[in-house]
Amino acid sequence: MTPLLIAALGLLMVATAFLSGLFGMAGGMILIGVLLALMPLPTAMVLHAITQMASNGWRAFLWRAHIRWRPVFVYLIGCALALGLWSLTRYVPDKPIALLLLGVTPFMARLMPANLKPDPDSIWQGSFYGFICMGLMLMTGVSGPLMDTFFLGGKFDRREIVATKATCQVASHLTKLVYFGGIIDQAATLDPVLAAVAIAASMLGTTLARRILEAMSDAQFRTWAGRLITTVASYYILYGGWLLVTRSSAMAF
């Protein structure tokens, strides 16, 4: 990559890390969409994993006093089961499918029956969402939209949501890095300079968001987080659908 493109990606990573640092969500979803447009899927997944591990790891450290550890451990059980299954299949979707899945995921939890309302304190729900979210992570690069809806369904305050979700995401993105960096047949490599820029930019954006999050109320946090998820998800549904249509039209000719 050219120095100019690396610098542009660095600025984008600062902005998306700031967004995730503020709402605990959405930044990674925006970033993976851009990376998928610029590079092959395995490479995009590896760079995104490194970026998100730095962003979420630093966020978890900054808010470590608010982490709810029981949901984290239960969530990781589901993640381990999903990694075992995907390691057997080694499935890698193409970009349009990945983008469509990326957009559909936030609406999945919202359409569930009222008696199955997301509950982060539930052991079976935590394992189930861990399994589904890790599967989505390995297919789309992010599980944030579905995980966001899961944690917003509980009784956590905004700090607990951000801290607990960030801790879960560190493990999820580490698993994604291992999968796309070594397990699949077309394993990716990454420029170390770009990786260093990604780590620094993610930590900077996360740090800048902390004071604003402190000033927000829980009601403001939930309202804007929900709107943000819906907007970004709808865009990816349209974008993924457009790629499928254009590809089908090209094949027809």
Short mmCIF file of C-alpha atoms in Angstrom, two decimals:
data_model
loop_
_atom_site.label_atom_id
_atom_site.label_comp_id
_atom_site.label_asym_id
_atom_site.label_seq_id
_atom_site.Cartn_x
_atom_site.Cartn_y
_atom_site.Cartn_z
CA MET A 1 0.00 0.00 0.00
CA THR A 2 1.10 3.58 -0.66
CA PRO A 3 1.94 5.85 2.30
CA LEU A 4 -1.06 8.03 1.40
CA LEU A 5 -3.46 5.08 1.55
CA ILE A 6 -1.95 3.90 4.84
CA ALA A 7 -2.40 7.41 6.28
CA ALA A 8 -6.01 7.54 5.08
CA LEU A 9 -6.73 4.16 6.64
CA GLY A 10 -5.10 5.35 9.86
CA LEU A 11 -7.47 8.34 10.03
CA LEU A 12 -10.43 6.07 9.31
CA MET A 13 -9.34 3.75 12.12
CA VAL A 14 -9.11 6.67 14.56
CA ALA A 15 -12.65 7.72 13.61
CA THR A 16 -14.14 4.22 13.82
CA ALA A 17 -12.36 3.51 17.12
CA PHE A 18 -13.76 6.80 18.47
CA LEU A 19 -17.25 5.72 17.42
CA SER A 20 -16.83 2.31 19.05
CA GLY A 21 -15.32 3.92 22.14
CA LEU A 22 -18.38 6.13 22.43
CA PHE A 23 -21.10 3.54 21.82
CA GLY A 24 -19.17 0.27 22.21
CA MET A 25 -20.34 -0.60 18.68
CA ALA A 26 -20.68 0.37 14.99
CA GLY A 27 -17.07 1.45 14.39
CA GLY A 28 -15.87 -2.04 13.53
CA MET A 29 -18.87 -2.57 11.30
CA ILE A 30 -18.04 0.54 9.27
CA LEU A 31 -14.33 -0.31 9.11
CA ILE A 32 -14.79 -3.86 7.79
CA GLY A 33 -17.05 -2.55 5.03
CA VAL A 34 -14.29 -0.21 3.82
CA LEU A 35 -11.58 -2.87 4.12
CA LEU A 36 -13.66 -5.38 2.14
CA ALA A 37 -13.92 -2.82 -0.66
CA LEU A 38 -10.14 -2.28 -0.74
CA MET A 39 -8.56 -5.71 -0.32
CA PRO A 40 -9.18 -9.47 -0.52
CA LEU A 41 -11.48 -10.85 2.15
CA PRO A 42 -8.85 -12.83 4.16
CA THR A 43 -6.48 -9.83 4.27
CA ALA A 44 -9.32 -7.50 5.27
CA MET A 45 -10.27 -9.91 8.06
CA VAL A 46 -6.72 -10.09 9.45
CA LEU A 47 -6.21 -6.30 9.43
CA HIS A 48 -9.64 -5.79 10.96
CA ALA A 49 -8.88 -8.36 13.68
CA ILE A 50 -5.66 -6.58 14.67
CA THR A 51 -7.38 -3.19 14.68
CA GLN A 52 -10.31 -4.38 16.74
CA MET A 53 -8.16 -6.30 19.23
CA ALA A 54 -6.25 -3.08 19.93
CA SER A 55 -9.39 -0.96 20.11
CA ASN A 56 -11.40 -3.35 22.27
CA GLY A 57 -8.46 -4.35 24.44
CA TRP A 58 -7.68 -0.73 25.29
CA ARG A 59 -11.39 -0.01 25.85
CA ALA A 60 -11.68 -3.00 28.20
CA PHE A 61 -8.63 -1.76 30.13
CA LEU A 62 -9.98 1.80 30.43
CA TRP A 63 -13.35 0.52 31.73
CA ARG A 64 -12.03 -2.60 33.53
CA ALA A 65 -13.87 -1.75 36.76
CA HIS A 66 -17.21 -2.13 34.93
CA ILE A 67 -16.63 -5.52 33.26
CA ARG A 68 -19.30 -8.15 34.06
CA TRP A 69 -17.19 -11.31 34.02
CA ARG A 70 -19.87 -14.01 34.14
CA PRO A 71 -21.40 -13.06 30.75
CA VAL A 72 -17.87 -12.95 29.31
CA PHE A 73 -17.02 -16.51 30.35
CA VAL A 74 -20.37 -17.88 29.18
CA TYR A 75 -20.02 -16.08 25.85
CA LEU A 76 -16.58 -17.64 25.32
CA ILE A 77 -18.04 -21.14 25.58
CA GLY A 78 -20.16 -20.46 22.52
CA CYS A 79 -17.18 -18.93 20.70
CA ALA A 80 -15.09 -22.06 21.26
CA LEU A 81 -17.84 -24.29 19.86
CA ALA A 82 -18.19 -22.10 16.76
CA LEU A 83 -14.44 -22.09 16.09
CA GLY A 84 -14.38 -25.88 16.29
CA LEU A 85 -17.18 -26.17 13.72
CA TRP A 86 -15.76 -23.57 11.31
CA SER A 87 -12.29 -25.11 11.53
CA LEU A 88 -13.78 -28.29 10.07
CA THR A 89 -15.56 -26.53 7.18
CA ARG A 90 -13.07 -23.67 6.54
CA TYR A 91 -15.86 -21.74 4.82
CA VAL A 92 -15.03 -18.27 3.47
CA PRO A 93 -17.98 -16.33 1.93
CA ASP A 94 -17.63 -13.93 -0.99
CA LYS A 95 -18.00 -10.18 -0.42
CA PRO A 96 -21.70 -9.69 -1.35
CA ILE A 97 -22.81 -12.50 0.97
CA ALA A 98 -20.60 -11.18 3.78
CA LEU A 99 -22.07 -7.68 3.40
CA LEU A 100 -25.66 -8.93 3.36
CA LEU A 101 -25.07 -11.02 6.48
CA LEU A 102 -23.44 -7.97 8.05
CA GLY A 103 -26.57 -5.91 7.44
CA VAL A 104 -29.14 -8.53 8.45
CA THR A 105 -27.65 -9.43 11.84
CA PRO A 106 -28.93 -6.43 13.86
CA PHE A 107 -32.51 -7.27 12.94
CA MET A 108 -32.24 -10.94 13.92
CA ALA A 109 -32.43 -10.35 17.67
CA ARG A 110 -35.13 -7.67 17.30
CA LEU A 111 -37.43 -10.16 15.56
CA MET A 112 -37.17 -12.75 18.32
CA PRO A 113 -40.33 -13.48 20.40
CA ALA A 114 -40.81 -11.39 23.53
CA ASN A 115 -40.21 -14.41 25.79
CA LEU A 116 -36.79 -14.80 24.17
CA LYS A 117 -35.73 -11.20 24.73
CA PRO A 118 -31.92 -10.95 24.91
CA ASP A 119 -30.62 -11.38 28.46
CA PRO A 120 -26.82 -11.12 28.95
CA ASP A 121 -27.15 -12.68 32.42
CA SER A 122 -28.66 -15.89 31.01
CA ILE A 123 -26.23 -18.82 30.77
CA TRP A 124 -27.91 -20.56 27.83
CA GLN A 125 -28.48 -17.29 25.95
CA GLY A 126 -24.88 -16.23 26.49
CA SER A 127 -23.59 -19.51 25.05
CA PHE A 128 -26.06 -19.41 22.16
CA TYR A 129 -25.22 -15.81 21.24
CA GLY A 130 -21.52 -16.60 21.62
CA PHE A 131 -21.85 -19.42 19.10
CA ILE A 132 -23.91 -17.38 16.62
CA CYS A 133 -21.79 -14.23 17.00
CA MET A 134 -18.54 -16.14 16.49
CA GLY A 135 -20.00 -17.77 13.39
CA LEU A 136 -20.93 -14.34 12.04
CA MET A 137 -17.48 -13.06 12.95
CA LEU A 138 -15.88 -15.73 10.78
CA MET A 139 -18.26 -15.05 7.88
CA THR A 140 -18.58 -11.25 7.95
CA GLY A 141 -15.66 -10.00 10.07
CA VAL A 142 -17.90 -8.58 12.81
CA SER A 143 -20.55 -9.80 15.18
CA GLY A 144 -21.07 -6.40 16.73
CA PRO A 145 -24.60 -5.65 15.48
CA LEU A 146 -26.07 -8.85 16.94
CA MET A 147 -23.93 -8.62 20.07
CA ASP A 148 -24.92 -4.97 20.50
CA THR A 149 -28.59 -5.91 20.43
CA PHE A 150 -27.89 -8.73 22.90
CA PHE A 151 -26.23 -6.47 25.47
CA LEU A 152 -28.70 -3.62 24.98
CA GLY A 153 -31.45 -6.10 25.93
CA GLY A 154 -30.08 -6.49 29.45
CA LYS A 155 -30.04 -4.25 32.50
CA PHE A 156 -26.43 -3.14 32.17
CA ASP A 157 -25.59 0.55 32.29
CA ARG A 158 -23.67 2.13 29.41
CA ARG A 159 -20.24 1.58 31.03
CA GLU A 160 -20.97 -2.08 31.72
CA ILE A 161 -22.18 -2.60 28.14
CA VAL A 162 -19.06 -1.00 26.66
CA ALA A 163 -16.62 -2.77 29.01
CA THR A 164 -18.19 -6.25 28.90
CA LYS A 165 -18.72 -6.24 25.14
CA ALA A 166 -15.15 -5.03 24.56
CA THR A 167 -13.79 -7.93 26.62
CA CYS A 168 -15.84 -10.43 24.62
CA GLN A 169 -14.70 -8.83 21.39
CA VAL A 170 -10.99 -9.17 22.20
CA ALA A 171 -11.39 -12.94 22.34
CA SER A 172 -13.62 -12.98 19.24
CA HIS A 173 -11.20 -11.01 17.10
CA LEU A 174 -8.24 -13.07 18.33
CA THR A 175 -10.11 -16.16 17.17
CA LYS A 176 -10.79 -14.49 13.81
CA LEU A 177 -7.10 -13.62 13.47
CA VAL A 178 -6.10 -17.23 14.07
CA TYR A 179 -8.72 -18.48 11.61
CA PHE A 180 -7.94 -16.15 8.70
CA GLY A 181 -4.23 -15.91 9.46
CA GLY A 182 -3.53 -19.63 9.66
CA ILE A 183 -6.43 -22.09 9.54
CA ILE A 184 -8.08 -21.42 6.17
CA ASP A 185 -6.44 -22.54 2.93
CA GLN A 186 -5.93 -18.99 1.59
CA ALA A 187 -4.40 -17.62 4.82
CA ALA A 188 -3.52 -13.90 4.68
CA THR A 189 -0.34 -11.97 5.44
CA LEU A 190 -0.16 -8.31 6.49
CA ASP A 191 2.25 -5.38 6.13
CA PRO A 192 3.78 -4.78 9.63
CA VAL A 193 3.74 -0.99 9.10
CA LEU A 194 0.01 -1.05 8.41
CA ALA A 195 -0.51 -3.28 11.45
CA ALA A 196 1.39 -0.81 13.68
CA VAL A 197 -0.64 2.12 12.33
CA ALA A 198 -3.85 0.17 12.97
CA ILE A 199 -2.94 -0.49 16.62
CA ALA A 200 -1.90 3.11 17.35
CA ALA A 201 -4.93 4.61 15.60
CA SER A 202 -7.35 2.31 17.41
CA MET A 203 -5.95 3.15 20.83
CA LEU A 204 -6.03 6.89 20.07
CA GLY A 205 -9.65 6.87 18.90
CA THR A 206 -10.74 4.82 21.91
CA THR A 207 -9.03 7.21 24.34
CA LEU A 208 -10.60 10.30 22.76
CA ALA A 209 -14.11 8.88 23.24
CA ARG A 210 -13.88 8.22 26.97
CA ARG A 211 -14.76 11.69 28.26
CA ILE A 212 -17.79 12.01 25.98
CA LEU A 213 -19.13 8.62 27.09
CA GLU A 214 -18.84 9.76 30.71
CA ALA A 215 -20.98 12.81 29.92
CA MET A 216 -23.79 10.84 28.23
CA SER A 217 -26.85 9.48 30.03
CA ASP A 218 -27.88 5.82 29.70
CA ALA A 219 -31.04 6.90 27.83
CA GLN A 220 -29.03 8.92 25.30
CA PHE A 221 -26.60 6.04 24.87
CA ARG A 222 -29.30 3.47 24.12
CA THR A 223 -31.25 5.78 21.78
CA TRP A 224 -28.32 6.82 19.61
CA ALA A 225 -26.73 3.37 19.64
CA GLY A 226 -29.95 1.81 18.32
CA ARG A 227 -30.29 4.43 15.56
CA LEU A 228 -26.67 4.02 14.55
CA ILE A 229 -26.91 0.24 14.29
CA THR A 230 -30.05 0.45 12.15
CA THR A 231 -28.55 3.03 9.78
CA VAL A 232 -25.29 1.19 9.18
CA ALA A 233 -26.99 -2.20 8.87
CA SER A 234 -29.46 -0.87 6.30
CA TYR A 235 -26.61 0.53 4.21
CA TYR A 236 -24.84 -2.84 4.08
CA ILE A 237 -28.03 -4.62 3.04
CA LEU A 238 -28.38 -2.19 0.14
CA TYR A 239 -24.68 -2.37 -0.76
CA GLY A 240 -24.51 -6.17 -0.61
CA GLY A 241 -27.71 -6.46 -2.62
CA TRP A 242 -26.35 -4.05 -5.24
CA LEU A 243 -23.15 -6.12 -5.60
CA LEU A 244 -25.21 -9.28 -6.08
CA VAL A 245 -27.39 -7.61 -8.72
CA THR A 246 -24.44 -6.16 -10.65
CA ARG A 247 -22.59 -9.48 -10.52
CA SER A 248 -25.65 -11.33 -11.79
CA SER A 249 -26.08 -8.78 -14.59
CA ALA A 250 -22.42 -9.15 -15.60
CA MET A 251 -22.71 -12.94 -15.68
CA ALA A 252 -25.84 -12.67 -17.83
CA PHE A 253 -23.83 -10.84 -20.49
#
